[in-house]
Short mmCIF file of C-alpha atoms in Angstrom, two decimals:
data_model
loop_
_atom_site.label_atom_id
_atom_site.label_comp_id
_atom_site.label_asym_id
_atom_site.label_seq_id
_atom_site.Cartn_x
_atom_site.Cartn_y
_atom_site.Cartn_z
CA UNK A 76 58.64 -39.32 60.54
CA UNK A 77 55.90 -38.36 58.09
CA UNK A 78 53.84 -41.38 59.15
CA UNK A 79 54.09 -40.43 62.83
CA UNK A 80 53.17 -36.80 62.14
CA UNK A 81 50.16 -37.81 60.02
CA UNK A 82 49.03 -40.33 62.63
CA UNK A 83 49.32 -37.72 65.40
CA UNK A 84 47.33 -35.20 63.34
CA UNK A 85 44.63 -37.79 62.65
CA UNK A 86 44.38 -38.80 66.32
CA UNK A 87 44.21 -35.20 67.56
CA UNK A 88 41.54 -34.42 64.94
CA UNK A 89 39.48 -37.40 66.13
CA UNK A 90 39.90 -36.39 69.77
CA UNK A 91 38.74 -32.83 69.14
CA UNK A 92 35.81 -33.86 66.94
CA UNK A 93 34.73 -36.47 69.53
CA UNK A 94 35.44 -34.09 72.44
CA UNK A 95 37.61 -36.70 74.16
CA UNK A 96 41.05 -35.10 74.54
CA UNK A 97 43.91 -37.36 75.53
CA UNK A 98 46.87 -36.56 73.27
CA UNK A 99 45.66 -32.94 73.18
CA UNK A 100 46.29 -32.92 76.94
CA UNK A 101 49.42 -35.04 77.12
CA UNK A 102 51.47 -33.73 74.18
CA UNK A 103 52.52 -30.22 73.17
CA UNK A 104 51.80 -29.81 69.46
CA UNK A 105 54.29 -26.96 69.19
CA UNK A 106 57.08 -25.68 71.38
CA UNK A 107 56.77 -21.96 72.04
CA UNK A 108 60.45 -21.49 72.85
CA UNK A 109 61.68 -23.24 69.71
CA UNK A 110 63.62 -21.32 67.11
CA UNK A 111 61.36 -19.56 64.62
CA UNK A 112 62.04 -21.95 61.74
CA UNK A 113 61.33 -25.00 63.93
CA UNK A 114 58.11 -23.51 65.29
CA UNK A 115 56.97 -22.66 61.75
CA UNK A 116 57.72 -26.24 60.70
CA UNK A 117 55.67 -27.53 63.64
CA UNK A 118 52.80 -25.25 62.65
CA UNK A 119 52.95 -26.33 58.99
CA UNK A 120 53.31 -30.06 59.68
CA UNK A 121 51.03 -30.42 62.71
CA UNK A 122 48.70 -27.50 63.49
CA UNK A 123 47.64 -26.54 59.96
CA UNK A 124 46.83 -30.13 58.92
CA UNK A 125 44.75 -30.57 62.09
CA UNK A 126 42.90 -27.31 61.36
CA UNK A 127 42.29 -28.39 57.75
CA UNK A 128 41.04 -31.83 58.80
CA UNK A 129 38.71 -30.30 61.39
CA UNK A 130 37.27 -27.90 58.81
CA UNK A 131 36.65 -30.87 56.49
CA UNK A 132 35.02 -32.79 59.32
CA UNK A 133 33.12 -30.12 61.26
CA UNK A 134 32.49 -27.61 58.51
CA UNK A 135 33.21 -24.12 59.71
CA UNK A 136 35.99 -22.60 61.77
CA UNK A 137 33.42 -21.25 64.23
CA UNK A 138 32.21 -24.79 64.90
CA UNK A 139 35.77 -25.92 65.62
CA UNK A 140 36.22 -22.98 67.98
CA UNK A 141 33.00 -23.92 69.78
CA UNK A 142 34.15 -27.53 70.19
CA UNK A 143 37.51 -26.38 71.55
CA UNK A 144 35.74 -24.06 74.00
CA UNK A 145 33.57 -26.98 75.16
CA UNK A 146 36.67 -29.09 75.77
CA UNK A 147 38.33 -26.26 77.70
CA UNK A 148 35.19 -25.71 79.78
CA UNK A 149 35.26 -29.37 80.78
CA UNK A 150 38.91 -29.07 81.84
CA UNK A 151 38.63 -25.68 83.55
CA UNK A 152 39.55 -25.61 87.22
CA UNK A 153 41.33 -28.96 87.23
CA UNK A 154 44.88 -29.55 88.28
CA UNK A 155 47.66 -28.46 85.94
CA UNK A 156 48.39 -32.11 85.21
CA UNK A 157 44.76 -32.89 84.33
CA UNK A 158 44.65 -29.91 81.95
CA UNK A 159 48.13 -30.51 80.58
CA UNK A 160 48.78 -28.92 77.20
CA UNK A 161 45.10 -28.68 76.16
CA UNK A 162 44.86 -24.93 76.83
CA UNK A 163 48.02 -24.02 74.94
CA UNK A 164 47.32 -26.47 72.12
CA UNK A 165 43.78 -25.14 71.74
CA UNK A 166 44.97 -21.55 71.69
CA UNK A 167 47.67 -22.34 69.13
CA UNK A 168 45.10 -24.18 67.00
CA UNK A 169 42.59 -21.31 67.24
CA UNK A 170 45.30 -18.99 65.94
CA UNK A 171 45.45 -21.10 62.76
CA UNK A 172 41.72 -20.67 62.10
CA UNK A 173 39.97 -17.68 60.54
CA UNK A 174 38.18 -16.80 63.79
CA UNK A 175 38.30 -13.76 66.05
CA UNK A 176 39.61 -15.00 69.38
CA UNK A 177 38.80 -11.74 71.17
CA UNK A 178 36.47 -12.44 74.06
CA UNK A 179 37.51 -16.07 74.49
CA UNK A 180 37.73 -17.29 78.07
CA UNK A 181 40.99 -18.95 79.06
CA UNK A 182 40.54 -18.29 82.78
CA UNK A 183 41.45 -21.03 85.24
CA UNK A 184 43.28 -22.96 82.53
CA UNK A 185 46.88 -24.02 82.27
CA UNK A 186 48.34 -22.42 79.15
CA UNK A 187 51.54 -24.29 78.33
CA UNK A 188 53.53 -23.81 75.12
CA UNK A 189 51.23 -21.16 73.60
CA UNK A 190 53.12 -18.84 71.26
CA UNK A 191 51.52 -15.42 71.69
CA UNK A 192 54.07 -13.06 70.18
CA UNK A 193 52.30 -10.62 67.84
CA UNK A 194 48.87 -11.95 68.92
CA UNK A 195 46.28 -9.35 69.87
CA UNK A 196 44.94 -10.45 73.24
CA UNK A 197 42.42 -7.63 73.59
CA UNK A 198 39.19 -8.92 75.07
CA UNK A 199 40.57 -12.35 75.97
CA UNK A 200 40.02 -13.53 79.51
CA UNK A 201 43.09 -14.92 81.30
CA UNK A 202 42.44 -14.24 85.02
CA UNK A 203 43.56 -16.91 87.42
CA UNK A 204 45.77 -18.94 85.09
CA UNK A 205 47.65 -21.74 86.77
#
């Protein structure tokens, strides 16, 4: 299990850094409706390692956020299937980074499996979600 989780984290990191999302689109990295302890485990075993690897690779959290925004811009306006989990995964990943997500544009994106309880959404743009 550890091998699979590490391999998934490495692949997602590569996809984000190279701006070629495939697994980011096709696989939910966390399940929003999971019990709290399971969701926390998913965050600790998947999202945080990806965030750490991206910081090592891209430098700053702001650079990672910019790359994620570029990926989302490329996907914006597509079909729900073509966007898949990328919107929700990106939002969940941004929440693991020391960045202010206020003002981010998630309009015209499918947001699947994003866990937004206790998240301040002030200034975020969500009009027209699919």
